[in-house]
Amino acid sequence: MKYKLIGLLLGIGLLSSPIISEASDVFTDIEEGSWYYNPIKLLKEKGIINGFDSGEFKPDENISREEVAAMAYRLYTSDLDNISIEKPFTSYEDVDENSWAIEYIEYLTQNGILSGYGENLFFPGKNISREETAVIFDRILKKKGLCIKKDKNLFKDDEEIASWSRDSVYRLKFSNYI
């Protein structure tokens, strides 16, 4: 199950303030009036998303685990003053020490927000699933003291949701983050 970037951004956007200034540039491929315009605009203004060098956002593209780590890091640390990351970075064998995302991945791992796969692997370039994303943002909510209840109304594809992510998915659903 591939996760589309826009769904993640809506989840992040709902964690953020609803106040949107009028003097913001958005991306060249995001049309004003589209259902995701305001959340993307807000996240860009807050510095949580950056887009591509071409000026595009590419809302229909898949998103990788390292890209989610970068956005989750920016969201999680946006109100923190003292941020420290323990070195050397040794959490995952497959995250290159020169990777653009290594500090994001390491910080979130050290703070219990990210986890990899067995045998010390993270798969940074792998497309992230909705389930993995739900678990990450559920952990951020918990760390920020925003514990939420589980929704008892099931999704139509409930049987496809992995058991390890089910609680996170339904907590985010209950609070209308997804």
XYZ file of C-alpha atoms in Angstrom:
178
model
C 0.000 0.000 0.000
C 1.764 3.147 -1.191
C 1.262 6.356 0.689
C 0.627 9.532 -1.266
C 2.370 12.612 0.048
C -0.767 14.689 0.243
C -2.406 12.427 2.817
C 0.572 12.792 5.112
C 0.534 16.539 4.755
C -3.089 16.766 5.701
C -2.260 14.844 8.853
C 0.613 17.179 9.647
C -1.456 20.222 8.714
C -4.107 19.284 11.211
C -1.465 19.170 13.941
C -0.521 22.748 13.100
C -2.206 26.056 13.754
C -5.168 26.833 11.489
C -4.034 30.433 10.979
C -2.832 31.009 7.426
C -1.277 34.255 6.266
C -2.263 35.626 2.881
C 1.214 36.585 1.669
C 2.659 33.140 1.036
C 4.100 31.574 -2.065
C 2.934 28.051 -2.628
C 4.361 25.627 -5.153
C 3.985 25.938 -8.919
C 1.956 22.727 -9.147
C -0.463 23.506 -6.279
C -3.539 25.370 -7.440
C -5.385 27.726 -5.130
C -8.801 26.245 -4.485
C -7.589 22.648 -4.496
C -8.622 20.721 -1.389
C -5.006 20.488 -0.180
C -3.922 24.073 -0.949
C -4.285 25.501 2.593
C -2.542 22.660 4.484
C 0.374 22.732 2.026
C 0.580 26.513 2.223
C 0.608 26.383 6.030
C 3.258 23.668 6.190
C 5.482 25.580 3.787
C 5.105 28.755 5.849
C 6.016 26.845 9.021
C 9.108 25.362 7.359
C 7.914 21.782 7.716
C 7.909 21.119 3.966
C 10.273 22.484 1.334
C 9.271 21.030 -2.012
C 11.660 20.486 -4.891
C 14.305 22.783 -6.396
C 12.062 23.144 -9.470
C 9.494 24.993 -7.335
C 7.131 22.033 -7.463
C 5.609 20.077 -4.634
C 4.559 16.951 -6.572
C 1.505 16.044 -4.472
C 0.831 12.836 -6.387
C 4.311 11.389 -5.904
C 5.102 8.718 -3.342
C 7.133 9.769 -0.336
C 10.115 7.982 1.166
C 10.820 7.067 4.757
C 13.667 9.603 4.917
C 11.429 12.386 3.565
C 8.838 11.645 6.249
C 11.635 11.637 8.835
C 12.629 15.161 7.762
C 9.067 16.486 8.005
C 8.359 14.664 11.269
C 11.586 16.069 12.741
C 10.656 19.630 11.759
C 7.178 19.199 13.209
C 8.333 17.509 16.412
C 11.151 19.976 17.151
C 9.375 23.159 16.056
C 8.673 24.151 19.682
C 11.839 22.769 21.293
C 14.763 24.968 22.297
C 17.490 22.460 23.081
C 17.917 19.760 20.475
C 20.780 17.315 20.848
C 21.628 14.242 18.854
C 23.959 11.598 20.240
C 26.897 10.793 17.992
C 28.264 8.667 16.439
C 25.245 7.747 14.387
C 24.877 4.007 14.612
C 21.153 3.264 14.612
C 20.947 1.801 11.105
C 23.449 0.062 8.853
C 21.750 1.239 5.643
C 21.672 4.978 6.404
C 24.841 6.482 4.958
C 26.747 8.713 7.373
C 26.689 11.437 4.695
C 22.940 11.168 4.024
C 21.058 14.469 3.947
C 18.510 12.942 6.354
C 20.770 11.168 8.854
C 20.337 13.701 11.663
C 16.546 13.643 11.296
C 16.465 9.843 11.308
C 18.852 9.536 14.252
C 17.139 12.179 16.382
C 13.693 10.652 15.914
C 15.056 7.159 16.551
C 16.855 8.293 19.715
C 13.592 9.862 20.901
C 11.417 6.810 20.251
C 9.507 8.178 17.282
C 11.105 6.213 14.451
C 12.050 2.592 14.307
C 13.554 0.521 11.580
C 13.186 -3.001 10.429
C 14.895 -5.988 11.988
C 18.661 -6.382 11.708
C 19.425 -2.658 12.110
C 17.870 -1.536 8.805
C 15.815 1.579 8.069
C 15.368 1.502 4.253
C 15.521 5.319 3.926
C 14.608 5.452 0.221
C 11.688 3.032 0.503
C 8.197 4.445 -0.058
C 6.454 4.819 3.278
C 3.063 3.260 3.956
C 0.036 4.929 5.513
C 0.421 2.588 8.465
C 4.041 3.567 9.125
C 3.110 7.234 8.824
C 0.208 6.842 11.257
C 2.495 5.215 13.832
C 5.095 8.004 13.519
C 2.570 10.801 13.983
C 0.758 8.950 16.749
C 4.089 8.746 18.596
C 4.641 12.492 18.087
C 1.196 13.229 19.538
C 1.945 11.049 22.556
C 5.358 12.686 23.106
C 3.691 16.098 23.028
C 1.161 14.937 25.607
C -1.708 14.824 23.168
C -2.917 11.305 23.862
C -6.079 10.533 22.002
C -8.738 7.815 22.051
C -9.205 5.097 19.490
C -12.084 5.342 17.030
C -14.386 2.328 17.116
C -15.799 2.929 13.615
C -13.815 0.790 11.210
C -12.383 1.741 7.832
C -13.790 -0.131 4.835
C -10.368 -1.709 4.302
C -9.861 -2.477 7.993
C -8.740 -6.034 7.314
C -5.798 -4.652 5.303
C -4.451 -2.580 8.225
C -1.515 -4.327 9.861
C -2.028 -5.253 13.505
C 1.121 -3.361 14.594
C -0.356 -0.067 13.314
C -4.060 -0.552 14.044
C -4.160 1.394 17.340
C -2.276 4.345 15.843
C -4.475 4.432 12.745
C -7.674 4.502 14.772
C -6.397 7.070 17.286
C -5.585 9.420 14.401
C -8.956 8.658 12.799
C -10.797 9.445 16.034
C -9.166 12.883 16.193
C -9.832 13.552 12.482
C -6.142 13.629 11.585
C -6.895 11.001 8.938
